[in-house]
Coordinates of C-alpha atoms in Angstrom, one line a residue:
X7 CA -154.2 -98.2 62.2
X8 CA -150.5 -99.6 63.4
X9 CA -147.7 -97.8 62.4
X10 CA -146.2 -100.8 61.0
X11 CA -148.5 -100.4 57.9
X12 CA -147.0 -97.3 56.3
X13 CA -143.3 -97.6 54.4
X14 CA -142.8 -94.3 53.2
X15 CA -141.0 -94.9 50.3
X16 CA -138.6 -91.8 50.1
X17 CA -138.2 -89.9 53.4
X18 CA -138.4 -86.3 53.7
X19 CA -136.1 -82.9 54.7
X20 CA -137.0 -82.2 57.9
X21 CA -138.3 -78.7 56.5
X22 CA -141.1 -81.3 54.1
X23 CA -141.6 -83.5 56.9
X24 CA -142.9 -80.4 59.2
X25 CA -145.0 -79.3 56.7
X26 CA -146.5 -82.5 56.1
X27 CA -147.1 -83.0 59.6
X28 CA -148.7 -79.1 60.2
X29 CA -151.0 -79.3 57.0
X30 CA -152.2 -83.4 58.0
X31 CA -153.2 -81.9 61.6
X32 CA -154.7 -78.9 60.3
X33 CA -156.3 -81.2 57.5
X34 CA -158.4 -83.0 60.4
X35 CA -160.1 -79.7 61.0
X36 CA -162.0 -79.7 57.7
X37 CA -163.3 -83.1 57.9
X38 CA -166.3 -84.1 60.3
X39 CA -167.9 -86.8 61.7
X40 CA -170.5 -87.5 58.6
X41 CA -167.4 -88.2 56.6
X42 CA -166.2 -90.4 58.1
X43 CA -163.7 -92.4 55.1
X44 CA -162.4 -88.8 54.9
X45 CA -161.2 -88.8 58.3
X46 CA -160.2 -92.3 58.6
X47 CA -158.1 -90.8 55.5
X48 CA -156.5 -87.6 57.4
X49 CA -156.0 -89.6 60.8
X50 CA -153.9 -92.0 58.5
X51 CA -151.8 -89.3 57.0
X52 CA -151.4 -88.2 60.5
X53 CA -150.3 -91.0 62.1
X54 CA -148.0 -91.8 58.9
X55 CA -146.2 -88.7 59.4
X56 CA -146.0 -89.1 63.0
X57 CA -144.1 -92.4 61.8
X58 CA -142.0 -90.6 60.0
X59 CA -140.8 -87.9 62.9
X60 CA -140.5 -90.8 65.0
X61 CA -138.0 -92.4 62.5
X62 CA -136.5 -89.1 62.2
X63 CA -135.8 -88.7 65.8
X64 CA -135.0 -92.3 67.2
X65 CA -133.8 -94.0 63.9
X66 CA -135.6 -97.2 62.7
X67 CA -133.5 -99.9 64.8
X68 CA -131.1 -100.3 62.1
X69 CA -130.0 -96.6 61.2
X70 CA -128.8 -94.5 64.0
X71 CA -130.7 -91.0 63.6
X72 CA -128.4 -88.3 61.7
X73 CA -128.1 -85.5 64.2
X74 CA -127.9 -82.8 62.1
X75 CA -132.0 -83.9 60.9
X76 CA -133.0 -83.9 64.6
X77 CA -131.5 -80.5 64.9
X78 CA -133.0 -79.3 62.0
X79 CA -136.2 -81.1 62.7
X80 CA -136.6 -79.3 66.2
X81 CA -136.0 -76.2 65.3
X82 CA -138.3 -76.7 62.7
X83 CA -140.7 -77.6 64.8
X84 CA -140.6 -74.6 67.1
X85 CA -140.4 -72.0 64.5
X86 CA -143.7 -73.3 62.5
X87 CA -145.6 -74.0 66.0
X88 CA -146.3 -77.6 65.4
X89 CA -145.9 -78.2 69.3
X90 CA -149.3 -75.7 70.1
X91 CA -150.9 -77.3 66.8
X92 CA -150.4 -80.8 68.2
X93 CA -151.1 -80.4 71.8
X94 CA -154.8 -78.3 70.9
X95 CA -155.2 -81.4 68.2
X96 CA -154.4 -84.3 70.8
X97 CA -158.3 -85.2 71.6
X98 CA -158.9 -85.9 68.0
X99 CA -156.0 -88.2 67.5
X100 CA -156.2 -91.8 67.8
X101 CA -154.5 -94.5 70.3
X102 CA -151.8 -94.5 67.8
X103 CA -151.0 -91.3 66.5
X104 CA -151.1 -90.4 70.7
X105 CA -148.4 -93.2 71.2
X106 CA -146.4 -91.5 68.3
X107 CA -146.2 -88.2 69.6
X108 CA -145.6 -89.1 73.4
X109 CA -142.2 -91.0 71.9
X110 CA -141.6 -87.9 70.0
X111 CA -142.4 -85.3 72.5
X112 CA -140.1 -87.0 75.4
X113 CA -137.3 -86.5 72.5
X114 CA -138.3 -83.5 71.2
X115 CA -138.1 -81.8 74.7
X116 CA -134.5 -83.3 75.9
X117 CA -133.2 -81.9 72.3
X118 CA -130.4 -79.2 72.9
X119 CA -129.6 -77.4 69.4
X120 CA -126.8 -75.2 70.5
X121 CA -126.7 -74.7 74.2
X122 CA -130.5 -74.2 74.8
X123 CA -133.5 -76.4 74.5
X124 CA -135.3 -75.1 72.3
X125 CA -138.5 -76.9 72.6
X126 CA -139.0 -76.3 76.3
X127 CA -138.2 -72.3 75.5
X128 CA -140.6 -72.5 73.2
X129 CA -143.2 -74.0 76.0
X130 CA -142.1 -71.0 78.2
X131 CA -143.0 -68.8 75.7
X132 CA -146.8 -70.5 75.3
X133 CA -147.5 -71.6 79.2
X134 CA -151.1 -71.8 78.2
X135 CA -150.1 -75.2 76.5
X136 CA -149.2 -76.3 79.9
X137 CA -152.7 -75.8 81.1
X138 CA -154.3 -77.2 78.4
X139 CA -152.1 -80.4 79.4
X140 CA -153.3 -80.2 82.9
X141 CA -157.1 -80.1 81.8
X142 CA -156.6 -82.4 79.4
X143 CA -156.9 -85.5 82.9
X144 CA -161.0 -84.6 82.0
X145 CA -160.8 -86.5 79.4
X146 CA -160.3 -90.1 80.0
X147 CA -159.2 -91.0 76.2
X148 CA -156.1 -88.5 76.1
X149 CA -156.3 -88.3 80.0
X150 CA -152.9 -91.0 80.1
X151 CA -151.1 -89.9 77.0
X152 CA -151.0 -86.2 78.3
X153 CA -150.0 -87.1 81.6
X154 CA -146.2 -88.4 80.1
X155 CA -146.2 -85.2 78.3
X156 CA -146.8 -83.3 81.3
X157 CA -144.4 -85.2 83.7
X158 CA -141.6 -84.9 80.5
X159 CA -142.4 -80.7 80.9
X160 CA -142.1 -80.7 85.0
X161 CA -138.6 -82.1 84.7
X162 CA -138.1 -78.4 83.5
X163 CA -137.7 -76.0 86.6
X164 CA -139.5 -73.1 84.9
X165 CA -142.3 -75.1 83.6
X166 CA -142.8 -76.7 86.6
X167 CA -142.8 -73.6 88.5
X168 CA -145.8 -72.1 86.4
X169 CA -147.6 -75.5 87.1
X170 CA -147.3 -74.8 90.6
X171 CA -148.3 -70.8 90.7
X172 CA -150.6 -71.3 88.3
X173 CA -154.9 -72.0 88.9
X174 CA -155.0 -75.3 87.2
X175 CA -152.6 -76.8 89.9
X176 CA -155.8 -76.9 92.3
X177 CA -157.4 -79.3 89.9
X178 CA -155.1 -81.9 90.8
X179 CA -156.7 -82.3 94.3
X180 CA -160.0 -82.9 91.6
X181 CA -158.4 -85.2 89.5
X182 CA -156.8 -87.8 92.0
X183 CA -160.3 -88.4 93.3
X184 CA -162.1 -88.8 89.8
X185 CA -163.9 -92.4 89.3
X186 CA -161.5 -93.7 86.6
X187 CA -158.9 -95.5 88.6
X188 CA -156.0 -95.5 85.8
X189 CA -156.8 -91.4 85.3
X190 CA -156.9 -90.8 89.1
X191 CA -154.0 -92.8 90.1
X192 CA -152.0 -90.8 86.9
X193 CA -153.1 -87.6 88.1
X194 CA -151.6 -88.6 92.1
X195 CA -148.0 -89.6 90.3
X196 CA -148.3 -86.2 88.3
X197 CA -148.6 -84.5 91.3
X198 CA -147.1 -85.9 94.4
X199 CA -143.7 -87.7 92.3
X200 CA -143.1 -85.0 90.2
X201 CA -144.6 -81.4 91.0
X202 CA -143.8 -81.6 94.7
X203 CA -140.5 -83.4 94.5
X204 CA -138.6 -82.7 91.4
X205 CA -137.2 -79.0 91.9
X206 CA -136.8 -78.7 95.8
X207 CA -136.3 -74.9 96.1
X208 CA -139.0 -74.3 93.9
X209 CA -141.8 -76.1 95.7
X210 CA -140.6 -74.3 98.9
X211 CA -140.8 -71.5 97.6
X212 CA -144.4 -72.3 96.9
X213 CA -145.4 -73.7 99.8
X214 CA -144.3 -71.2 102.0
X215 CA -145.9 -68.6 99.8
X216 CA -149.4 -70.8 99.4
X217 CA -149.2 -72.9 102.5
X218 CA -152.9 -72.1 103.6
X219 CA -154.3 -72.8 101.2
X220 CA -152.6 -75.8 100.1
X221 CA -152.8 -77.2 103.3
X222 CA -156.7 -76.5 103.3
X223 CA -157.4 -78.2 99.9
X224 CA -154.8 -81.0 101.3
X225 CA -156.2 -81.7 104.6
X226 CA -159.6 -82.7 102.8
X227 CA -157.9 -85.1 100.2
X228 CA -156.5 -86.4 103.4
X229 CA -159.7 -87.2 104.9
X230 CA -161.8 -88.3 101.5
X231 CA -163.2 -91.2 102.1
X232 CA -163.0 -92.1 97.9
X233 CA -159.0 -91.0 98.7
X234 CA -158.3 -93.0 101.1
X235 CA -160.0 -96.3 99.6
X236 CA -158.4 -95.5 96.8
X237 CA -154.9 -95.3 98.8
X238 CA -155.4 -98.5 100.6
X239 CA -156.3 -100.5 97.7
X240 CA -152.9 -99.7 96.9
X241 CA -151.4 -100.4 99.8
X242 CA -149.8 -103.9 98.4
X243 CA -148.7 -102.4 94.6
X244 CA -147.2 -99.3 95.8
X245 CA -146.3 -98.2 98.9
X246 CA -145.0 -95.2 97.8
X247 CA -148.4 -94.1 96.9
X248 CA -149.8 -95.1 100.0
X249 CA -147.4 -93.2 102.5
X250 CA -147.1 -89.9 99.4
X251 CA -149.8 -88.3 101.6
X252 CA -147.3 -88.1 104.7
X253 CA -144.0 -87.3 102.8
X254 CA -145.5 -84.1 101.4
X255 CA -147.4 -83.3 104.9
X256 CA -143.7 -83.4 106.5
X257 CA -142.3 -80.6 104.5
X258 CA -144.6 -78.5 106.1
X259 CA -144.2 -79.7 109.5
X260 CA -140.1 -80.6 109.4
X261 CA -139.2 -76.7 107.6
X262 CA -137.3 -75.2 110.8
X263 CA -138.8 -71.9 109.4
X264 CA -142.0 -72.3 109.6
X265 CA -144.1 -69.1 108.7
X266 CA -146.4 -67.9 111.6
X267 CA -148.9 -68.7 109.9
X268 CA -148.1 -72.1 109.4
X269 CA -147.8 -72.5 113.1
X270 CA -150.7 -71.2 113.9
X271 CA -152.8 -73.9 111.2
X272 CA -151.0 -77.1 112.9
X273 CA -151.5 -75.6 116.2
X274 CA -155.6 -75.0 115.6
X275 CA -155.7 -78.7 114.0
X276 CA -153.1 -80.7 115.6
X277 CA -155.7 -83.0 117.1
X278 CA -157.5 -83.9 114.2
X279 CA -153.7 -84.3 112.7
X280 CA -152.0 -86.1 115.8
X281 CA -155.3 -88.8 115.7
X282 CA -154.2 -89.2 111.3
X283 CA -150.6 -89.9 112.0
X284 CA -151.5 -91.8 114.6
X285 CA -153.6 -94.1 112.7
X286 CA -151.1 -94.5 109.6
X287 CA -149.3 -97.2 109.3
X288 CA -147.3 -99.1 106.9
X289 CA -146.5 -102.2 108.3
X290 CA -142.5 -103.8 108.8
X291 CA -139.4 -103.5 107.0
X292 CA -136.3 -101.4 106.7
X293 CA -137.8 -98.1 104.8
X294 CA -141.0 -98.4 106.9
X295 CA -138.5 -98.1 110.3
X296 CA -137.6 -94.8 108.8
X297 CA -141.1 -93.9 108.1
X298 CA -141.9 -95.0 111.6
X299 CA -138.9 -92.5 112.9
X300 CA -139.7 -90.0 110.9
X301 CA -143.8 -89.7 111.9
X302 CA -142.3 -90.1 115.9
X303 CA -140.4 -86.9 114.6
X304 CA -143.4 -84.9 112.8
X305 CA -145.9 -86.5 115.8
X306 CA -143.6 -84.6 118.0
X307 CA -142.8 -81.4 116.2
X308 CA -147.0 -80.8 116.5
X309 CA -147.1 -81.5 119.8
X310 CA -144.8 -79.1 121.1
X311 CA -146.8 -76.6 118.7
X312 CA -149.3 -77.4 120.4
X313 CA -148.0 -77.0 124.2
X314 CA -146.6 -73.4 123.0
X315 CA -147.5 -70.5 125.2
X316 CA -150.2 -68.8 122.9
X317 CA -151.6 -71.9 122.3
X318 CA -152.1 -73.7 125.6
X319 CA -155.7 -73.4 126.6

């Protein structure tokens, strides 16, 4: 049911309005399938509160919001755990209520009250929410909504740091090769726009710590054969998507210091990985120039690799 159908007729403290929203969610747990007016009923009280925060937050196009509520309101928020409750009750929202909260949640999370923001300490505190987020790309219905959430958390160095250190980042090599186009092609911005770009030193820091095994779970995303379909089919909508494989295969190859053991992977695979980057192409233009110079560069760089002493056979 639209939004536009509820006018709450005397709005609520922020205090009321979290309590609403906490006991509507929790609400959805006693009802089942079999009664099904009686969910239609709780869903609707969800998604009217949901409304309501939104209103709360953003204003209603006429009325500005009043600060002071969105303060209140986020710290109210955090200290009754309404972020955990609504993240574990996301699969049985509908469309709706799912577009309600990723409005809210993009606010709630850029909110500072004081000099901290308090929503993302409160993710730090509960990292398992982050993970749930991550799994959440199984399930095509929420798969979407839970992506914006995630990419709205990665902007936050710490919570994009456990993404990367944690065991649901190796899903993502899963998820940008599952059927559903939308989910898969979700998952790839997820990971290549955000994880591996946003916070430099951190996903250095990773790499260099996890190369070998990033680079082994990379290398056969690289040669996918449902991958690279996927990335030429692409080719004329996004470029960025369909060079993304190369840009993060260069921070390997470009670091000046290179861990041995980094060396010693492109040097046992640089002919597989000379005949890929000499196949790529991206066609003419300005940017793909640079793209042009910069593979000439990385082409090179395994090369003489490849030509070093302990290498030459």
């Amino acid at each position: 049911m639209s939004f536009s159908f509820f006018k709450p007729s005397k709005p609520k403290t922020p205090p009321e309005l979290v309590k609403a929203i906490r006991e509507s969610l929790l609400a959805l747990d006693s009802k089942t399938v079999a009664e099904v007016k009686a969910l239609e009923k709780a869903l609707e009280e969800v998604e009217k509160n949901f409304l309501a925060m939104r209103q709360m937050l953003s204003g209603d196009g006429e009325v500005e919001p009043n600060m002071d509520q969105v303060s209140q309101l986020t710290l109210e928020i955090c200290k009754e755990d309404i972020i955990s409750l609504v993240i574990h009750k996301l699969p049985s929202l509908g469309w709706e209520a799912r577009k309600g909260l990723v409005h809210c949640w993009c606010i709630l999370l850029r909110q500072m009250v004081g000099p901290s923001h308090c929503c993302v300490e409160y993710l730090e505190n509960h990292l398992e929410l982050l993970d749930f987020l991550v799994v959440c790309y199984d399930n095509k219905e929420i798969a979407l909504h839970c992506g914006i959430m995630l990419r709205e958390c990665i902007k936050y160095p710490n919570l994009a740091k456990y993404i990367l250190e944690s065991t649901s980042f190796e899903l993502f090599f899963k998820y940008v090769e599952l059927p559903n186009f939308d989910v898969a092609s979700d998952a790839f911005a997820t990971f290549k726009q955000d994880l591996l770009t946003k916070h430099p030193t951190a996903v250095s820091e990773f790499l260099t710590s996890h190369y070998e095994e990033f680079f082994e779970l990379y290398e056969k995303l690289l040669t996918s054969t449902n991958y690279v379909t996927r990335r030429q089919s692409l080719k004329d909508s996004s470029k960025n998507i369909q060079i993304s494989a190369f840009h993060i295969f260069k921070i390997f190859v470009a670091n000046p210091n290179k861990p041995w053991e980094i060396i010693l992977i492109l040097a046992k695979n640089h002919e597989k990985l000379l005949d890929l980057l000499h196949n790529l192409s991206v066609g003419k233009g300005t940017e793909d120039e640079q793209f042009e110079e910069e593979k000439d560069l990385i082409i090179k760089e395994i090369d003489r690799i490849s030509r070093l002493p302990n290498f030459v056979r």
